[in-house]
Short mmCIF file of C-alpha atoms and ligand atoms in Angstrom, two decimals:
data_model
loop_
_atom_site.label_atom_id
_atom_site.label_comp_id
_atom_site.label_asym_id
_atom_site.label_seq_id
_atom_site.Cartn_x
_atom_site.Cartn_y
_atom_site.Cartn_z
CA MET N 245 -90.69 -86.86 -81.39
CA THR N 246 -93.43 -88.41 -83.51
CA ILE N 247 -92.49 -91.18 -85.90
CA PRO N 248 -94.01 -90.39 -89.32
CA PHE N 249 -96.60 -92.84 -90.70
CA ILE N 250 -96.63 -94.88 -87.46
CA GLY N 251 -97.79 -91.94 -85.36
CA LEU N 252 -96.05 -92.99 -82.12
CA THR N 253 -93.81 -91.05 -79.76
CA SER N 254 -90.24 -92.37 -79.57
CA SER N 255 -90.22 -92.67 -75.75
CA CYS N 256 -92.82 -95.44 -75.72
CA LEU N 257 -92.17 -96.81 -79.19
CA PRO N 258 -91.22 -100.45 -78.45
CA HIS N 259 -94.20 -100.99 -76.15
CA GLN N 260 -96.65 -99.40 -78.52
CA ILE N 261 -95.36 -101.34 -81.53
CA LEU N 262 -95.62 -104.58 -79.60
CA TYR N 263 -99.08 -103.60 -78.40
CA ILE N 264 -100.36 -102.82 -81.90
CA ALA N 265 -98.76 -105.96 -83.37
CA SER N 266 -100.27 -108.22 -80.74
CA THR N 267 -103.72 -106.64 -80.67
CA ALA N 268 -104.23 -105.73 -84.37
CA SER N 269 -107.51 -107.30 -85.36
CA THR N 270 -105.95 -108.45 -88.64
CA ARG N 271 -102.92 -110.12 -87.04
CA HIS N 272 -104.12 -113.63 -87.93
CA LEU N 273 -104.20 -112.88 -91.69
CA PRO N 274 -101.46 -113.70 -94.19
CA GLY N 275 -99.17 -110.79 -95.02
CA PRO N 276 -95.74 -109.32 -94.43
CA TRP N 277 -94.73 -109.28 -90.75
CA TYR N 278 -94.37 -105.49 -90.62
CA SER N 279 -97.94 -104.93 -91.81
CA ARG N 280 -99.07 -106.12 -88.35
CA PHE N 281 -98.01 -102.83 -86.83
CA THR N 282 -97.50 -100.21 -89.54
CA HIS N 283 -98.86 -98.97 -92.82
CA TYR N 284 -95.48 -97.40 -93.65
CA ARG N 285 -94.59 -99.80 -96.49
CA LEU N 286 -98.03 -99.45 -98.08
CA LYS N 287 -97.83 -95.66 -97.82
CA LYS N 288 -94.41 -95.70 -99.45
CA ALA N 289 -95.91 -97.60 -102.41
CA VAL N 290 -98.83 -95.15 -102.59
CA VAL N 291 -96.78 -91.97 -102.61
CA SER N 292 -94.29 -93.38 -105.12
CA GLY N 293 -97.07 -94.32 -107.58
CA GLN N 294 -96.53 -98.06 -107.10
CA ARG N 295 -99.63 -99.12 -105.15
CA VAL N 296 -101.15 -101.54 -107.71
CA PHE N 297 -97.80 -103.25 -108.30
CA TYR N 298 -97.00 -103.55 -104.61
CA ILE N 299 -100.39 -105.10 -103.77
CA ASP N 300 -100.21 -107.41 -106.79
CA SER N 301 -96.79 -108.65 -105.66
CA LEU N 302 -98.19 -109.35 -102.18
CA HIS N 303 -101.05 -111.40 -103.67
CA LYS N 304 -98.49 -113.45 -105.62
CA LYS N 305 -96.58 -114.14 -102.42
CA TYR N 306 -99.34 -114.48 -99.80
CA GLY N 307 -102.47 -115.43 -101.76
CA PRO N 308 -105.86 -113.80 -102.35
CA ILE N 309 -106.28 -112.34 -98.84
CA VAL N 310 -103.37 -110.17 -97.67
CA ARG N 311 -102.96 -107.84 -94.73
CA LEU N 312 -101.61 -104.50 -95.98
CA SER N 313 -101.56 -102.70 -92.63
CA PRO N 314 -103.14 -103.25 -89.20
CA HIS N 315 -106.47 -101.99 -90.58
CA GLU N 316 -106.36 -102.68 -94.30
CA VAL N 317 -106.67 -105.95 -96.23
CA ALA N 318 -106.35 -106.62 -99.96
CA ILE N 319 -108.75 -109.14 -101.52
CA ALA N 320 -108.26 -110.97 -104.83
CA ASP N 321 -110.83 -113.71 -104.31
CA LEU N 322 -113.74 -113.68 -106.76
CA GLU N 323 -116.49 -114.74 -104.34
CA SER N 324 -115.39 -112.08 -101.86
CA PHE N 325 -115.29 -109.50 -104.66
CA LYS N 326 -118.92 -110.32 -105.51
CA GLU N 327 -119.93 -110.05 -101.87
CA ILE N 328 -118.21 -106.71 -101.35
CA HIS N 329 -119.51 -105.02 -104.49
CA LYS N 330 -122.96 -106.57 -104.94
CA ILE N 331 -126.00 -104.31 -105.33
CA GLY N 332 -127.33 -103.44 -101.88
CA THR N 333 -123.99 -104.24 -100.27
CA LYS N 334 -123.29 -103.27 -96.68
CA TYR N 335 -119.62 -102.71 -97.50
CA LEU N 336 -119.64 -98.93 -97.87
CA LYS N 337 -116.99 -96.71 -99.37
CA ASP N 338 -114.09 -96.07 -97.02
CA GLY N 339 -113.73 -92.64 -95.35
CA TRP N 340 -110.80 -92.09 -97.74
CA TYR N 341 -113.33 -90.89 -100.35
CA GLU N 342 -114.87 -88.31 -98.02
CA ARG N 343 -111.43 -87.05 -97.10
CA LEU N 344 -110.78 -86.48 -100.80
CA ALA N 345 -113.65 -84.00 -101.03
CA ASN N 346 -112.29 -80.48 -100.72
CA PHE N 347 -115.44 -78.57 -101.66
CA PRO N 348 -118.10 -77.29 -99.23
CA LYS N 349 -120.35 -80.33 -99.88
CA ARG N 350 -119.90 -83.96 -100.85
CA GLY N 351 -120.72 -85.07 -104.39
CA ILE N 352 -121.67 -88.35 -106.06
CA PHE N 353 -118.13 -89.74 -105.96
CA THR N 354 -117.35 -88.92 -102.35
CA MET N 355 -120.73 -89.60 -100.68
CA VAL N 356 -120.53 -92.68 -98.47
CA ASP N 357 -124.00 -93.07 -96.95
CA PRO N 358 -126.30 -94.87 -99.45
CA ARG N 359 -129.24 -92.74 -98.25
CA GLU N 360 -127.39 -89.68 -99.49
CA HIS N 361 -125.78 -91.32 -102.52
CA GLY N 362 -128.79 -93.28 -103.87
CA PRO N 363 -131.04 -90.32 -104.83
CA ARG N 364 -128.09 -88.35 -106.28
CA ARG N 365 -127.02 -91.37 -108.30
CA LYS N 366 -130.55 -91.84 -109.62
CA LEU N 367 -130.68 -88.23 -110.81
CA LEU N 368 -127.31 -88.27 -112.54
CA SER N 369 -127.80 -91.72 -114.08
CA ARG N 370 -130.69 -90.48 -116.20
CA SER N 371 -128.64 -87.67 -117.69
CA PHE N 372 -125.86 -90.11 -118.54
CA SER N 373 -128.06 -92.95 -119.81
CA ARG N 374 -127.25 -94.13 -123.31
CA SER N 375 -130.61 -93.11 -124.74
CA TYR N 376 -130.34 -89.58 -123.35
CA LEU N 377 -126.77 -89.22 -124.60
CA VAL N 378 -127.64 -90.48 -128.08
CA GLU N 379 -130.55 -88.08 -128.35
CA ASN N 380 -128.86 -84.97 -126.99
CA TRP N 381 -125.08 -85.21 -127.00
CA GLU N 382 -123.91 -87.74 -129.57
CA HIS N 383 -123.39 -85.12 -132.29
CA ILE N 384 -121.14 -83.14 -129.96
CA VAL N 385 -119.08 -86.17 -128.94
CA ARG N 386 -118.72 -87.13 -132.60
CA ALA N 387 -117.64 -83.65 -133.71
CA LYS N 388 -115.05 -83.38 -130.94
CA ALA N 389 -113.59 -86.84 -131.69
CA GLN N 390 -113.32 -85.86 -135.34
CA LEU N 391 -111.62 -82.58 -134.44
CA ALA N 392 -109.16 -84.33 -132.09
CA VAL N 393 -108.17 -86.74 -134.86
CA SER N 394 -107.74 -83.97 -137.42
CA LYS N 395 -105.41 -82.17 -134.96
CA ILE N 396 -103.46 -85.39 -134.38
CA LYS N 397 -103.18 -85.97 -138.13
CA THR N 398 -101.89 -82.46 -138.85
CA ALA N 399 -99.24 -82.68 -136.12
CA ALA N 400 -98.27 -86.25 -137.08
CA LEU N 401 -97.82 -85.27 -140.73
CA SER N 402 -95.54 -82.37 -139.90
CA HIS N 403 -93.52 -84.13 -137.15
CA VAL N 404 -95.04 -85.99 -134.18
CA ALA N 405 -98.37 -85.75 -132.36
CA ASP N 406 -98.65 -86.40 -128.63
CA VAL N 407 -101.84 -88.47 -128.42
CA TYR N 408 -101.75 -88.36 -124.61
CA ASN N 409 -102.28 -84.59 -124.84
CA TRP N 410 -104.95 -84.78 -127.59
CA TRP N 411 -106.99 -87.60 -126.01
CA MET N 412 -106.95 -85.73 -122.68
CA LEU N 413 -108.17 -82.58 -124.43
CA LEU N 414 -110.89 -84.56 -126.17
CA ALA N 415 -112.11 -86.09 -122.91
CA SER N 416 -112.03 -82.81 -121.00
CA ASP N 417 -113.67 -80.85 -123.83
CA VAL N 418 -116.49 -83.42 -123.96
CA THR N 419 -117.17 -83.54 -120.21
CA ALA N 420 -116.80 -79.76 -119.84
CA HIS N 421 -119.28 -79.18 -122.67
CA LEU N 422 -121.81 -81.56 -121.11
CA ALA N 423 -121.32 -80.07 -117.65
CA PHE N 424 -121.28 -76.40 -118.64
CA GLY N 425 -123.43 -76.48 -121.76
CA GLU N 426 -120.89 -74.58 -123.83
CA PRO N 427 -117.58 -75.50 -125.45
CA PHE N 428 -114.30 -74.91 -123.60
CA GLY N 429 -112.56 -74.91 -127.02
CA MET N 430 -109.42 -76.62 -125.74
CA LEU N 431 -109.07 -78.90 -128.77
CA GLU N 432 -109.12 -75.81 -130.99
CA VAL N 433 -106.17 -74.20 -129.21
CA GLY N 434 -104.32 -77.41 -128.31
CA HIS N 435 -104.01 -76.89 -124.57
CA ALA N 436 -106.06 -76.88 -121.36
CA ASN N 437 -107.64 -73.61 -120.20
CA GLN N 438 -107.08 -71.98 -116.82
CA PHE N 439 -110.19 -73.59 -115.24
CA MET N 440 -109.05 -77.08 -116.25
CA ARG N 441 -105.50 -76.42 -115.10
CA VAL N 442 -106.63 -75.32 -111.63
CA LEU N 443 -109.14 -78.19 -111.40
CA LYS N 444 -106.39 -80.68 -112.15
CA ALA N 445 -103.99 -79.04 -109.70
CA LEU N 446 -106.63 -79.04 -106.96
CA THR N 447 -107.39 -82.73 -107.56
CA MET N 448 -103.71 -83.48 -107.25
CA GLY N 449 -103.54 -81.41 -104.07
CA ALA N 450 -106.50 -83.35 -102.61
CA GLY N 451 -104.72 -86.62 -103.42
CA ILE N 452 -101.57 -85.42 -101.66
CA MET N 453 -103.43 -84.16 -98.58
CA VAL N 454 -105.44 -87.33 -98.13
CA GLU N 455 -102.22 -89.39 -98.05
CA MET N 456 -99.99 -86.89 -96.23
CA PRO N 457 -102.21 -84.58 -94.16
CA LEU N 458 -99.19 -82.77 -92.71
CA LEU N 459 -98.56 -81.26 -96.13
CA ARG N 460 -101.66 -79.12 -95.55
CA ILE N 461 -99.10 -76.57 -94.42
CA LEU N 462 -98.25 -75.99 -98.09
CA ARG N 463 -101.47 -73.95 -98.33
CA PHE N 464 -99.50 -71.04 -96.96
CA VAL N 465 -96.76 -71.13 -99.60
CA PRO N 466 -97.32 -68.07 -101.84
CA ILE N 467 -96.42 -69.74 -105.15
CA THR N 468 -99.17 -69.74 -107.80
CA ARG N 469 -98.86 -73.43 -108.67
CA VAL N 470 -98.94 -74.44 -104.99
CA GLN N 471 -101.85 -72.09 -104.32
CA GLU N 472 -103.78 -73.70 -107.20
CA MET N 473 -103.18 -77.13 -105.67
CA PHE N 474 -104.26 -76.31 -102.17
CA ASN N 475 -106.46 -73.20 -102.37
CA GLY N 476 -108.05 -73.35 -105.81
CA ASN N 477 -111.58 -74.10 -104.51
CA GLU N 478 -112.91 -70.56 -104.51
CA TYR N 479 -111.73 -69.83 -108.02
CA LEU N 480 -113.28 -73.07 -109.27
CA LEU N 481 -116.59 -72.67 -107.47
CA LYS N 482 -116.91 -69.20 -108.96
CA GLY N 483 -116.11 -70.52 -112.43
CA ALA N 484 -118.65 -73.33 -111.98
CA ASP N 485 -121.38 -70.71 -111.53
CA ARG N 486 -121.62 -70.84 -115.30
CA ALA N 487 -122.83 -74.47 -115.09
CA VAL N 488 -125.61 -73.29 -112.75
CA GLU N 489 -126.53 -70.32 -114.95
CA MET N 490 -126.77 -72.49 -118.03
CA ALA N 491 -128.74 -75.22 -116.27
CA ARG N 492 -131.22 -72.75 -114.85
CA SER N 493 -131.56 -70.61 -117.99
CA ARG N 494 -133.25 -73.41 -119.94
CA THR N 495 -132.55 -71.45 -123.12
CA GLY N 496 -130.30 -72.43 -125.98
CA GLU N 497 -128.25 -75.53 -125.47
CA ALA N 498 -128.62 -76.39 -121.79
CA ASN N 499 -126.25 -78.77 -120.05
CA VAL N 500 -126.81 -82.18 -118.44
CA PHE N 501 -127.74 -80.46 -115.20
CA ALA N 502 -130.80 -78.80 -116.72
CA LYS N 503 -132.28 -82.30 -116.85
CA VAL N 504 -130.96 -83.20 -113.41
CA ILE N 505 -132.68 -80.12 -111.92
CA GLU N 506 -135.86 -80.75 -113.89
CA ASP N 507 -136.01 -84.38 -112.71
CA SER N 508 -135.32 -83.43 -109.10
CA GLU N 509 -138.11 -80.81 -109.17
CA LYS N 510 -140.54 -83.16 -110.90
CA GLU N 511 -140.10 -86.01 -108.48
CA GLY N 512 -139.23 -84.06 -105.35
CA GLU N 513 -136.54 -86.62 -104.69
CA GLY N 514 -132.82 -86.05 -104.32
CA HIS N 515 -133.04 -82.27 -104.10
CA ILE N 516 -130.13 -80.61 -105.82
CA ASP N 517 -129.17 -76.99 -105.08
CA ASP N 518 -126.83 -74.61 -106.88
CA MET N 519 -123.79 -75.67 -104.86
CA ASP N 520 -124.55 -79.32 -105.71
CA VAL N 521 -124.65 -78.43 -109.41
CA ARG N 522 -121.28 -76.65 -109.17
CA ILE N 523 -119.69 -79.58 -107.38
CA GLU N 524 -121.17 -82.28 -109.62
CA ALA N 525 -120.12 -80.30 -112.71
CA MET N 526 -116.55 -80.48 -111.48
CA ASN N 527 -116.92 -84.14 -110.47
CA VAL N 528 -118.06 -85.06 -113.96
CA ILE N 529 -115.08 -83.28 -115.51
CA ILE N 530 -112.60 -84.81 -113.06
CA ALA N 531 -114.04 -88.32 -113.34
CA GLY N 532 -114.38 -88.21 -117.13
CA THR N 533 -111.09 -86.66 -118.25
CA ASP N 534 -107.96 -88.60 -117.30
CA THR N 535 -109.90 -91.88 -117.23
CA THR N 536 -110.94 -91.71 -120.88
CA GLY N 537 -107.81 -89.86 -122.03
CA VAL N 538 -105.40 -92.38 -120.51
CA THR N 539 -107.38 -95.42 -121.71
CA LEU N 540 -107.38 -94.06 -125.28
CA THR N 541 -103.64 -93.37 -125.04
CA TYR N 542 -102.89 -96.96 -124.05
CA LEU N 543 -105.23 -98.25 -126.76
CA THR N 544 -103.31 -96.28 -129.39
CA TRP N 545 -99.99 -97.54 -128.02
CA ALA N 546 -101.13 -101.17 -127.79
CA VAL N 547 -102.44 -101.26 -131.37
CA LEU N 548 -99.53 -99.37 -132.97
CA GLN N 549 -97.09 -101.92 -131.56
CA ARG N 550 -98.89 -104.64 -133.54
CA PRO N 551 -98.89 -103.84 -137.28
CA GLU N 552 -101.10 -106.83 -138.19
CA LEU N 553 -103.73 -105.85 -135.67
CA GLN N 554 -103.51 -102.23 -136.83
CA ALA N 555 -104.04 -103.26 -140.47
CA ALA N 556 -107.03 -105.46 -139.54
CA LEU N 557 -108.59 -102.65 -137.51
CA GLU N 558 -108.03 -100.13 -140.30
CA ALA N 559 -109.66 -102.55 -142.76
CA GLU N 560 -112.69 -103.06 -140.52
CA ILE N 561 -113.15 -99.32 -140.03
CA ALA N 562 -112.77 -98.66 -143.77
CA THR N 563 -116.10 -100.47 -144.26
CA LEU N 564 -117.99 -97.70 -142.42
CA PRO N 565 -120.16 -95.22 -144.28
CA ASP N 566 -118.88 -91.60 -144.28
CA ASN N 567 -121.48 -90.31 -141.86
CA PHE N 568 -121.25 -93.27 -139.46
CA LYS N 569 -122.94 -93.06 -136.07
CA GLU N 570 -122.27 -94.92 -132.82
CA ASN N 571 -124.91 -97.45 -133.86
CA ASP N 572 -122.67 -98.34 -136.84
CA LEU N 573 -119.71 -98.81 -134.48
CA ILE N 574 -121.36 -101.05 -131.89
CA PRO N 575 -121.49 -104.12 -134.21
CA LEU N 576 -117.83 -103.85 -135.30
CA PRO N 577 -116.15 -106.89 -133.72
CA LEU N 578 -112.51 -105.82 -133.75
CA LEU N 579 -113.03 -102.20 -132.77
CA ASN N 580 -114.99 -103.22 -129.68
CA ALA N 581 -112.65 -106.12 -128.89
CA VAL N 582 -109.68 -103.74 -128.93
CA ILE N 583 -111.49 -101.40 -126.54
CA GLU N 584 -112.36 -104.25 -124.14
CA GLU N 585 -108.83 -105.66 -124.19
CA THR N 586 -107.41 -102.19 -123.53
CA LEU N 587 -109.83 -101.80 -120.61
CA ARG N 588 -108.67 -105.18 -119.27
CA LEU N 589 -104.94 -104.44 -119.31
CA TYR N 590 -104.78 -100.65 -119.40
CA GLY N 591 -108.14 -99.34 -118.15
CA ALA N 592 -107.24 -96.10 -116.37
CA ALA N 593 -108.72 -97.04 -112.95
CA PRO N 594 -107.34 -100.48 -112.01
CA SER N 595 -106.47 -99.56 -108.43
CA SER N 596 -107.96 -100.41 -105.02
CA LEU N 597 -111.62 -99.55 -104.45
CA PRO N 598 -111.57 -99.36 -100.63
CA ARG N 599 -114.69 -100.44 -98.74
CA VAL N 600 -115.36 -101.04 -95.02
CA VAL N 601 -116.37 -104.39 -93.47
CA PRO N 602 -119.84 -103.92 -91.93
CA GLN N 603 -120.95 -104.48 -88.38
CA GLY N 604 -120.46 -108.05 -87.16
CA GLY N 605 -117.40 -108.65 -89.35
CA ALA N 606 -117.29 -111.01 -92.32
CA LYS N 607 -115.84 -114.24 -93.54
CA LEU N 608 -113.98 -113.57 -96.78
CA GLY N 609 -111.86 -116.11 -98.63
CA GLY N 610 -112.05 -118.43 -95.62
CA HIS N 611 -110.74 -115.79 -93.19
CA TYR N 612 -112.61 -113.85 -90.55
CA ILE N 613 -112.22 -110.11 -91.13
CA PRO N 614 -113.37 -107.86 -88.29
CA GLN N 615 -115.87 -105.05 -88.72
CA GLY N 616 -114.36 -101.67 -89.54
CA THR N 617 -111.46 -103.18 -91.50
CA THR N 618 -110.86 -101.57 -94.89
CA VAL N 619 -110.98 -104.16 -97.67
CA CYS N 620 -109.55 -103.33 -101.09
CA THR N 621 -110.12 -105.11 -104.38
CA GLN N 622 -108.09 -104.09 -107.42
CA ALA N 623 -108.98 -104.69 -111.07
CA TYR N 624 -105.25 -104.79 -111.90
CA THR N 625 -104.96 -108.18 -110.17
CA PHE N 626 -108.35 -109.60 -111.23
CA HIS N 627 -107.67 -108.65 -114.86
CA ARG N 628 -104.33 -110.51 -114.83
CA ASP N 629 -105.34 -113.61 -112.87
CA PRO N 630 -104.06 -116.72 -114.74
CA ASN N 631 -106.90 -118.78 -113.22
CA ILE N 632 -109.38 -116.52 -115.00
CA TRP N 633 -107.68 -115.47 -118.24
CA ASN N 634 -105.62 -117.54 -120.70
CA ASP N 635 -102.19 -116.01 -121.20
CA PRO N 636 -103.31 -113.01 -119.10
CA LEU N 637 -100.44 -110.66 -119.89
CA ALA N 638 -100.87 -110.95 -123.66
CA PHE N 639 -102.77 -108.12 -125.39
CA ASN N 640 -105.13 -110.32 -127.33
CA PRO N 641 -108.39 -108.70 -128.56
CA GLN N 642 -109.40 -112.04 -130.06
CA ARG N 643 -110.39 -113.27 -126.60
CA TRP N 644 -113.35 -110.86 -126.81
CA ILE N 645 -114.60 -112.13 -130.15
CA GLY N 646 -117.17 -114.90 -130.08
CA THR N 647 -118.77 -116.08 -133.35
CA ASN N 648 -117.84 -112.81 -135.00
CA GLU N 649 -119.41 -110.61 -132.38
CA ALA N 650 -117.55 -108.64 -129.77
CA THR N 651 -119.70 -109.62 -126.83
CA PRO N 652 -118.75 -110.70 -123.33
CA GLU N 653 -120.75 -113.91 -123.92
CA ALA N 654 -117.53 -115.33 -125.33
CA LEU N 655 -116.04 -115.12 -121.81
CA THR N 656 -116.24 -117.62 -119.00
CA PRO N 657 -118.57 -116.70 -116.10
CA ASP N 658 -115.54 -116.01 -113.89
CA ALA N 659 -114.04 -113.66 -116.45
CA LYS N 660 -117.36 -111.85 -116.78
CA THR N 661 -117.45 -111.30 -113.01
CA ALA N 662 -113.79 -110.39 -112.71
CA PHE N 663 -113.85 -107.81 -115.52
CA HIS N 664 -114.69 -104.48 -113.92
CA PRO N 665 -112.78 -101.59 -115.52
CA PHE N 666 -115.68 -99.30 -114.59
CA GLY N 667 -115.95 -100.51 -110.99
CA ALA N 668 -118.86 -102.60 -109.76
CA GLY N 669 -122.28 -102.48 -108.12
CA ALA N 670 -124.05 -99.32 -107.01
CA ARG N 671 -120.81 -97.30 -107.11
CA SER N 672 -119.79 -98.28 -110.62
CA CYS N 673 -119.08 -95.64 -113.22
CA VAL N 674 -122.00 -93.38 -114.06
CA GLY N 675 -120.18 -92.21 -117.21
CA VAL N 676 -119.73 -95.64 -118.75
CA HIS N 677 -121.93 -94.96 -121.81
CA LEU N 678 -120.31 -91.62 -122.44
CA ALA N 679 -116.83 -93.16 -122.09
CA ARG N 680 -117.65 -95.96 -124.52
CA MET N 681 -119.19 -93.54 -127.03
CA GLU N 682 -116.12 -91.30 -126.92
CA MET N 683 -113.73 -94.22 -127.26
CA ARG N 684 -115.63 -95.75 -130.18
CA TYR N 685 -115.68 -92.47 -132.10
CA ALA N 686 -112.04 -91.66 -131.30
CA VAL N 687 -110.82 -95.10 -132.42
CA ALA N 688 -112.97 -95.09 -135.56
CA PHE N 689 -111.80 -91.63 -136.71
CA PHE N 690 -108.18 -92.27 -135.74
CA PHE N 691 -107.76 -95.55 -137.64
CA ARG N 692 -109.77 -94.23 -140.59
CA GLU N 693 -107.96 -90.90 -141.00
CA CYS N 694 -104.44 -91.88 -139.93
CA LYS N 695 -103.86 -95.14 -141.81
CA GLY N 696 -100.34 -96.52 -141.36
CA ILE N 697 -99.54 -94.18 -138.44
CA LYS N 698 -96.59 -95.27 -136.28
CA LEU N 699 -95.28 -94.69 -132.79
CA GLY N 700 -92.74 -91.88 -132.54
CA PRO N 701 -89.14 -92.91 -131.74
CA ARG N 702 -89.25 -91.37 -128.26
CA THR N 703 -92.23 -93.53 -127.19
CA THR N 704 -90.94 -96.83 -125.79
CA PRO N 705 -92.16 -99.53 -123.40
CA GLU N 706 -90.17 -97.70 -120.69
CA THR N 707 -91.85 -94.31 -121.27
CA MET N 708 -95.25 -96.06 -121.35
CA GLU N 709 -94.72 -97.94 -118.07
CA PHE N 710 -97.41 -96.73 -115.78
CA GLU N 711 -97.47 -94.81 -112.55
CA ASN N 712 -100.48 -95.23 -110.27
CA PHE N 713 -102.00 -92.41 -108.26
CA PHE N 714 -105.53 -93.90 -107.97
CA LEU N 715 -105.62 -93.71 -111.79
CA ILE N 716 -102.74 -94.81 -113.96
CA ALA N 717 -100.80 -92.70 -116.49
CA PRO N 718 -97.74 -93.28 -118.66
CA LYS N 719 -94.63 -92.25 -116.74
CA ALA N 720 -93.52 -89.89 -119.51
CA HIS N 721 -96.97 -88.25 -119.69
CA ARG N 722 -96.53 -88.38 -123.47
CA CYS N 723 -97.24 -90.85 -126.25
CA GLU N 724 -95.97 -89.75 -129.64
CA VAL N 725 -97.16 -90.90 -133.05
CA THR N 726 -96.02 -89.90 -136.51
CA LEU N 727 -97.11 -90.10 -140.14
CA ARG N 728 -93.67 -89.16 -141.45
CA PRO N 729 -91.83 -91.94 -143.27
C1 LIG C 198 -112.55 -95.16 -119.70
C2 LIG C 198 -113.10 -94.24 -118.92
C3 LIG C 198 -113.54 -94.44 -117.50
C4 LIG C 198 -113.13 -95.37 -116.57
C5 LIG C 198 -112.09 -96.49 -116.76
C6 LIG C 198 -113.87 -95.11 -115.36
C7 LIG C 198 -113.77 -95.87 -114.20
C8 LIG C 198 -114.53 -95.68 -113.06
C9 LIG C 198 -114.46 -96.50 -111.86
C10 LIG C 198 -113.54 -97.72 -111.69
C11 LIG C 198 -115.34 -96.00 -110.97
C12 LIG C 198 -115.63 -96.56 -109.56
C13 LIG C 198 -114.74 -95.85 -108.54
C14 LIG C 198 -114.84 -96.37 -107.14
O1 LIG C 198 -115.63 -97.27 -106.82
O2 LIG C 198 -114.05 -95.85 -106.34
C15 LIG C 198 -115.96 -94.84 -111.57
C16 LIG C 198 -116.92 -94.04 -110.95
C17 LIG C 198 -117.41 -92.89 -111.50
N1 LIG C 198 -117.21 -92.40 -112.78
FE1 LIG C 198 -116.03 -93.26 -114.21
N2 LIG C 198 -114.69 -94.03 -115.55
C18 LIG C 198 -114.52 -93.59 -116.85
C19 LIG C 198 -115.17 -92.52 -117.45
C20 LIG C 198 -116.07 -91.68 -116.84
C21 LIG C 198 -116.75 -90.57 -117.47
C22 LIG C 198 -116.61 -90.16 -118.94
C23 LIG C 198 -117.51 -89.96 -116.53
C24 LIG C 198 -118.38 -88.76 -116.76
C25 LIG C 198 -119.57 -88.65 -116.37
C26 LIG C 198 -117.33 -90.72 -115.27
C27 LIG C 198 -117.96 -90.45 -114.06
C28 LIG C 198 -117.90 -91.23 -112.93
C29 LIG C 198 -118.59 -90.92 -111.68
C30 LIG C 198 -119.47 -89.69 -111.43
C31 LIG C 198 -118.30 -91.96 -110.79
C32 LIG C 198 -118.81 -92.12 -109.35
C33 LIG C 198 -120.08 -92.96 -109.37
C34 LIG C 198 -120.70 -93.21 -108.00
O3 LIG C 198 -119.99 -93.26 -107.00
O4 LIG C 198 -121.93 -93.40 -107.97
N3 LIG C 198 -116.46 -91.75 -115.52
N4 LIG C 198 -115.46 -94.66 -112.84
#
């Protein structure tokens, strides 16, 4: 019999456990005794959506360097964080990312080798640069944010609006439009379309398979929902043909990939074929939907719990001209401070970013860590470190405001380094400008059009507690607001 998670046969179990515990290359590091020979406890935290909390509790008990399993170590030391994520780092993404990829080729998120990732990154970065977005896509982002808020307002006036649903639809409608070059129209109808549903199911299936490979067997279960989770690739790749058609047609309103293809042909670098376009189109939608949707949901929740902050934000936004643009939003101190503080405490991706210790091993936080060990840093812990932030658990946008300007200059150098809601270094978020643009517009329209809006009675601190499956989400998967007295 094989023991799950440990992977040993019962006949030789005691010997093998002792062998692993005494030879594990991480055995000298601080950490719970059982982590010397098994990753079972860590896995339990992962599959129950508790990973960030479990690792944070270990840091509180054992310090900034903690063994999580015989081959995995969590790091909450700032100098080590800088070393691991610096530009040109030799700490590459862990094989976990490649195992997540369930399409015929790797894409920007799952590529590990910098020689493969670098050229792809360069191509996509241009299409998501702020200047390119402002010139070509800002009007679309603005119109969709405005539509999302008008839908929220209508629902909130008649009963309650679920902002979790509407902010998700906003984020997916924006990324889908950029990726495909035509609207998916989900905000109009109020729910996700079939393509988005299958894409989400498949992403969930990939997450399950990477943690519990034995569940691959579910691919044979003839239930539609299960089939979408484990066998949805073909349907999606066919649907993503539209992104290729639009990019190659160069007529009408092309998508971001028209530029990617044009740049790759012009410079002969980072060749991108039709399959790459299909896969990156889906990557952009996956990476840009729940991240932005969840962050906006927590922002709404955090502000609506604080009537004074809400009133101050509404007053600041009321000073905007009717046809405001993102350039009018960037100088608003409170609006930007609220976004930063939300990203600190409730940014949607605060979980481990696993990387591998390069050849020769490394000294991190005063400990030798052997080559090949997976090292994980998590924003959740850095963003709540009392040595870095005053009163770290308080939602306090004021900490971002220096001499009336919402700029990180008001922060200490340690806080500036530690703050990484969009990841760090060469693998940081390529969609950061798009995400900020969407959030600024959504917040501005919401607090301008829905003055005095309140949380619905069914939304409580308990329903908003978060679960963590790489990203975070409110446990209830809902956040209700109302404009009814
Ligand atoms: C508030 C919203 C967002 C947050 C908090 C966020 C966060 C992150 C984080 C933490 C990473 C690094 C992941 C890692 O190292 O494992 C990342 C990477 C990435 N993000 Fe975002 N993201 C957001 C929005 C977006 C949007 C709108 C897009 C759409 C283009 C996007 C596209 C990507 C891509 C393609 C990567 C992989 C980059 C690479 O490996 O070179 N993200 N994001």
